[in-house]
Amino acid sequence: MRAFISIDIPDEAAGGITEFQSGMRKQLGVSFAAADKLHITMMFFPDLDSNGLASLASNFSMLKFNRFKVSLNGVGLFTPRIPRVLYIGASSEHGEMQQLYKMMHSLALDKGINFDEKRFVPHLTIGRIKGHVNRIKLLNAIKRFEGYDFGSFICSGFSIKESTFVDRSTEYKDLFTKKLD
């Protein structure tokens, strides 16, 4: 199954993001993520089997990690030359998100679980760019939001979610949830 580990964005933090999306929707040809699907992807598993899921869940359930503050700021594109993803940057004050990722990464490696090895860049995907879009218009539209503060929230846990495509849309299903200390 396609699965990923996510930090979900609480409703109170999603409000400003959806307002931003509404304003941008009028200007650009971008397919925006629904408020209830906003999340930070920590790791992606292109083909996680039930044994891998059980191993991750078992080990994550014993994990000791404190809650931490996540700040959402700035807007960017992956990749700037041929933009496909519109995102908001995410950071934690003392590097907790990176530390949590390193623990997850080590665990997956130790257990031999296949995952996407792209460099971890904490971000929140807010939109996908499909087809042709005026790159200059897009860059100009997001330029004024480069350092914009979208707020913050306390990360109180993470989930392993299954991702399936249904009727040209992506559906997520929680498979495991870990509450942080």
mmCIF file of C-alpha atoms in Angstrom:
data_model
loop_
_atom_site.group_PDB
_atom_site.id
_atom_site.type_symbol
_atom_site.label_atom_id
_atom_site.label_comp_id
_atom_site.label_asym_id
_atom_site.label_seq_id
_atom_site.Cartn_x
_atom_site.Cartn_y
_atom_site.Cartn_z
ATOM 1 C CA MET A 1 0.000 0.000 0.000
ATOM 2 C CA ARG A 2 1.036 3.627 -0.503
ATOM 3 C CA ALA A 3 1.506 5.138 2.942
ATOM 4 C CA PHE A 4 3.125 8.067 4.670
ATOM 5 C CA ILE A 5 3.853 9.413 8.134
ATOM 6 C CA SER A 6 2.220 12.773 8.698
ATOM 7 C CA ILE A 7 1.881 15.571 11.167
ATOM 8 C CA ASP A 8 -1.668 16.812 10.703
ATOM 9 C CA ILE A 9 -2.406 20.531 10.714
ATOM 10 C CA PRO A 10 -5.017 21.438 13.362
ATOM 11 C CA ASP A 11 -8.127 23.322 12.248
ATOM 12 C CA GLU A 12 -7.085 26.514 14.024
ATOM 13 C CA ALA A 13 -3.810 26.617 12.054
ATOM 14 C CA ALA A 14 -5.476 25.677 8.755
ATOM 15 C CA GLY A 15 -7.766 28.730 8.698
ATOM 16 C CA GLY A 16 -5.164 31.216 7.474
ATOM 17 C CA ILE A 17 -3.893 28.717 4.940
ATOM 18 C CA THR A 18 -7.309 28.181 3.370
ATOM 19 C CA GLU A 19 -7.790 31.967 3.161
ATOM 20 C CA PHE A 20 -4.479 32.201 1.304
ATOM 21 C CA GLN A 21 -5.533 29.362 -1.012
ATOM 22 C CA SER A 22 -8.822 31.115 -1.816
ATOM 23 C CA GLY A 23 -7.009 34.289 -2.807
ATOM 24 C CA MET A 24 -4.516 32.401 -4.959
ATOM 25 C CA ARG A 25 -7.180 30.220 -6.567
ATOM 26 C CA LYS A 26 -8.619 33.270 -8.284
ATOM 27 C CA GLN A 27 -5.235 34.162 -9.801
ATOM 28 C CA LEU A 28 -3.629 30.850 -10.720
ATOM 29 C CA GLY A 29 -4.263 27.438 -12.216
ATOM 30 C CA VAL A 30 -3.397 25.473 -9.087
ATOM 31 C CA SER A 31 -5.247 22.506 -7.594
ATOM 32 C CA PHE A 32 -5.331 23.208 -3.849
ATOM 33 C CA ALA A 33 -5.436 20.679 -1.005
ATOM 34 C CA ALA A 34 -8.612 20.596 1.106
ATOM 35 C CA ALA A 35 -8.283 21.910 4.672
ATOM 36 C CA ASP A 36 -8.908 18.448 6.157
ATOM 37 C CA LYS A 37 -6.008 16.994 4.127
ATOM 38 C CA LEU A 38 -3.353 19.522 5.121
ATOM 39 C CA HIS A 39 -0.350 17.797 6.669
ATOM 40 C CA ILE A 40 3.432 17.707 6.844
ATOM 41 C CA THR A 41 4.793 14.508 5.300
ATOM 42 C CA MET A 42 7.602 13.114 7.426
ATOM 43 C CA MET A 43 8.214 9.961 5.345
ATOM 44 C CA PHE A 44 6.652 8.344 2.290
ATOM 45 C CA PHE A 45 6.410 4.574 1.735
ATOM 46 C CA PRO A 46 5.598 3.678 -1.896
ATOM 47 C CA ASP A 47 4.805 0.051 -1.028
ATOM 48 C CA LEU A 48 4.364 -0.608 2.695
ATOM 49 C CA ASP A 49 3.239 -4.137 3.506
ATOM 50 C CA SER A 50 1.371 -5.265 6.628
ATOM 51 C CA ASN A 51 4.577 -6.521 8.293
ATOM 52 C CA GLY A 52 6.266 -3.157 7.754
ATOM 53 C CA LEU A 53 3.231 -1.343 9.121
ATOM 54 C CA ALA A 54 3.136 -3.595 12.191
ATOM 55 C CA SER A 55 6.857 -3.070 12.789
ATOM 56 C CA LEU A 56 6.596 0.718 12.508
ATOM 57 C CA ALA A 57 3.505 0.859 14.728
ATOM 58 C CA SER A 58 5.072 -1.379 17.366
ATOM 59 C CA ASN A 59 8.277 0.643 17.519
ATOM 60 C CA PHE A 60 6.580 4.045 17.314
ATOM 61 C CA SER A 61 4.241 3.111 20.163
ATOM 62 C CA MET A 62 7.314 2.842 22.432
ATOM 63 C CA LEU A 63 8.852 6.085 21.164
ATOM 64 C CA LYS A 64 9.413 8.809 23.765
ATOM 65 C CA PHE A 65 9.283 12.274 22.224
ATOM 66 C CA ASN A 66 7.940 15.544 23.605
ATOM 67 C CA ARG A 67 5.383 17.772 21.937
ATOM 68 C CA PHE A 68 6.884 20.708 20.075
ATOM 69 C CA LYS A 69 5.919 23.946 18.379
ATOM 70 C CA VAL A 70 5.719 24.028 14.575
ATOM 71 C CA SER A 71 5.872 27.377 12.777
ATOM 72 C CA LEU A 72 4.436 27.759 9.277
ATOM 73 C CA ASN A 73 6.003 30.514 7.232
ATOM 74 C CA GLY A 74 6.867 31.468 3.690
ATOM 75 C CA VAL A 75 5.614 30.116 0.389
ATOM 76 C CA GLY A 76 7.737 28.277 -2.149
ATOM 77 C CA LEU A 77 7.749 25.986 -5.157
ATOM 78 C CA PHE A 78 9.205 22.570 -5.896
ATOM 79 C CA THR A 79 10.891 22.934 -8.454
ATOM 80 C CA PRO A 80 11.116 26.632 -9.307
ATOM 81 C CA ARG A 81 12.012 26.096 -12.999
ATOM 82 C CA ILE A 82 9.128 23.726 -13.695
ATOM 83 C CA PRO A 83 6.845 24.217 -10.687
ATOM 84 C CA ARG A 84 4.720 21.230 -9.651
ATOM 85 C CA VAL A 85 4.169 21.783 -5.926
ATOM 86 C CA LEU A 86 3.210 24.955 -4.043
ATOM 87 C CA TYR A 87 4.164 24.723 -0.361
ATOM 88 C CA ILE A 88 4.384 26.554 2.950
ATOM 89 C CA GLY A 89 7.601 26.112 4.899
ATOM 90 C CA ALA A 90 7.521 24.393 8.300
ATOM 91 C CA SER A 91 10.057 24.624 11.094
ATOM 92 C CA SER A 92 10.495 23.830 14.758
ATOM 93 C CA GLU A 93 12.327 26.130 17.136
ATOM 94 C CA HIS A 94 14.907 23.626 18.393
ATOM 95 C CA GLY A 95 15.068 21.251 15.418
ATOM 96 C CA GLU A 96 12.566 18.799 16.895
ATOM 97 C CA MET A 97 11.032 17.993 13.510
ATOM 98 C CA GLN A 98 14.451 17.064 12.117
ATOM 99 C CA GLN A 99 15.199 14.986 15.235
ATOM 100 C CA LEU A 100 11.887 13.152 14.923
ATOM 101 C CA TYR A 101 12.556 12.519 11.226
ATOM 102 C CA LYS A 102 16.026 11.118 12.024
ATOM 103 C CA MET A 103 14.494 8.693 14.545
ATOM 104 C CA MET A 104 11.876 7.578 11.994
ATOM 105 C CA HIS A 105 14.511 7.278 9.262
ATOM 106 C CA SER A 106 16.803 5.142 11.443
ATOM 107 C CA LEU A 107 13.949 2.882 12.466
ATOM 108 C CA ALA A 108 12.823 2.311 8.866
ATOM 109 C CA LEU A 109 16.411 1.567 7.801
ATOM 110 C CA ASP A 110 16.974 -0.819 10.731
ATOM 111 C CA LYS A 111 13.769 -2.707 9.925
ATOM 112 C CA GLY A 112 14.516 -2.866 6.186
ATOM 113 C CA ILE A 113 11.377 -0.936 5.265
ATOM 114 C CA ASN A 114 11.442 0.662 1.807
ATOM 115 C CA PHE A 115 10.800 4.418 1.825
ATOM 116 C CA ASP A 116 11.356 7.449 -0.384
ATOM 117 C CA GLU A 117 14.899 8.657 0.354
ATOM 118 C CA LYS A 118 14.449 12.267 -0.791
ATOM 119 C CA ARG A 119 16.114 14.848 1.435
ATOM 120 C CA PHE A 120 13.713 15.831 4.220
ATOM 121 C CA VAL A 121 12.516 19.406 3.724
ATOM 122 C CA PRO A 122 9.804 20.203 6.299
ATOM 123 C CA HIS A 123 6.893 21.696 4.396
ATOM 124 C CA LEU A 124 3.167 21.651 3.969
ATOM 125 C CA THR A 125 1.982 20.979 0.404
ATOM 126 C CA ILE A 126 -0.931 23.332 -0.228
ATOM 127 C CA GLY A 127 -1.330 22.919 -3.970
ATOM 128 C CA ARG A 128 -0.289 20.984 -7.044
ATOM 129 C CA ILE A 129 0.333 22.510 -10.430
ATOM 130 C CA LYS A 130 -0.940 20.407 -13.294
ATOM 131 C CA GLY A 131 -0.425 21.231 -16.913
ATOM 132 C CA HIS A 132 0.789 24.591 -18.143
ATOM 133 C CA VAL A 133 0.813 27.581 -15.838
ATOM 134 C CA ASN A 134 2.294 31.015 -16.416
ATOM 135 C CA ARG A 135 5.468 30.606 -14.362
ATOM 136 C CA ILE A 136 6.198 34.351 -14.180
ATOM 137 C CA LYS A 137 2.656 35.098 -12.990
ATOM 138 C CA LEU A 138 2.936 32.304 -10.397
ATOM 139 C CA LEU A 139 6.322 33.523 -9.120
ATOM 140 C CA ASN A 140 5.070 37.115 -8.875
ATOM 141 C CA ALA A 141 1.908 36.016 -7.049
ATOM 142 C CA ILE A 142 3.791 34.095 -4.364
ATOM 143 C CA LYS A 143 6.738 36.491 -4.054
ATOM 144 C CA ARG A 144 4.942 38.732 -1.572
ATOM 145 C CA PHE A 145 4.348 35.698 0.693
ATOM 146 C CA GLU A 146 8.001 34.533 0.832
ATOM 147 C CA GLY A 147 8.364 35.425 4.514
ATOM 148 C CA TYR A 148 4.678 35.454 5.453
ATOM 149 C CA ASP A 149 3.845 34.057 8.903
ATOM 150 C CA PHE A 150 0.952 31.580 8.640
ATOM 151 C CA GLY A 151 1.023 30.937 12.383
ATOM 152 C CA SER A 152 2.065 28.017 14.515
ATOM 153 C CA PHE A 153 0.687 25.033 16.389
ATOM 154 C CA ILE A 154 1.801 22.443 18.903
ATOM 155 C CA CYS A 155 2.608 19.095 17.315
ATOM 156 C CA SER A 156 1.004 16.611 19.677
ATOM 157 C CA GLY A 157 1.464 13.496 17.561
ATOM 158 C CA PHE A 158 1.815 11.907 14.156
ATOM 159 C CA SER A 159 0.042 9.274 12.084
ATOM 160 C CA ILE A 160 0.777 6.598 9.546
ATOM 161 C CA LYS A 161 -1.783 7.034 6.780
ATOM 162 C CA GLU A 162 -2.722 4.971 3.768
ATOM 163 C CA SER A 163 -3.078 6.959 0.553
ATOM 164 C CA THR A 164 -5.397 5.713 -2.197
ATOM 165 C CA PHE A 165 -6.634 7.274 -5.426
ATOM 166 C CA VAL A 166 -10.416 7.351 -5.722
ATOM 167 C CA ASP A 167 -12.243 9.147 -8.536
ATOM 168 C CA ARG A 168 -9.274 11.378 -9.459
ATOM 169 C CA SER A 169 -8.849 12.353 -5.822
ATOM 170 C CA THR A 170 -6.620 11.156 -3.007
ATOM 171 C CA GLU A 171 -8.190 9.584 0.079
ATOM 172 C CA TYR A 172 -6.325 9.155 3.371
ATOM 173 C CA LYS A 173 -7.002 6.583 6.062
ATOM 174 C CA ASP A 174 -5.324 6.571 9.478
ATOM 175 C CA LEU A 175 -3.580 3.256 10.142
ATOM 176 C CA PHE A 176 -1.718 4.199 13.328
ATOM 177 C CA THR A 177 -1.569 7.301 15.528
ATOM 178 C CA LYS A 178 1.115 8.179 18.058
ATOM 179 C CA LYS A 179 0.514 10.835 20.706
ATOM 180 C CA LEU A 180 3.630 12.670 21.858
ATOM 181 C CA ASP A 181 4.502 13.226 25.531
#
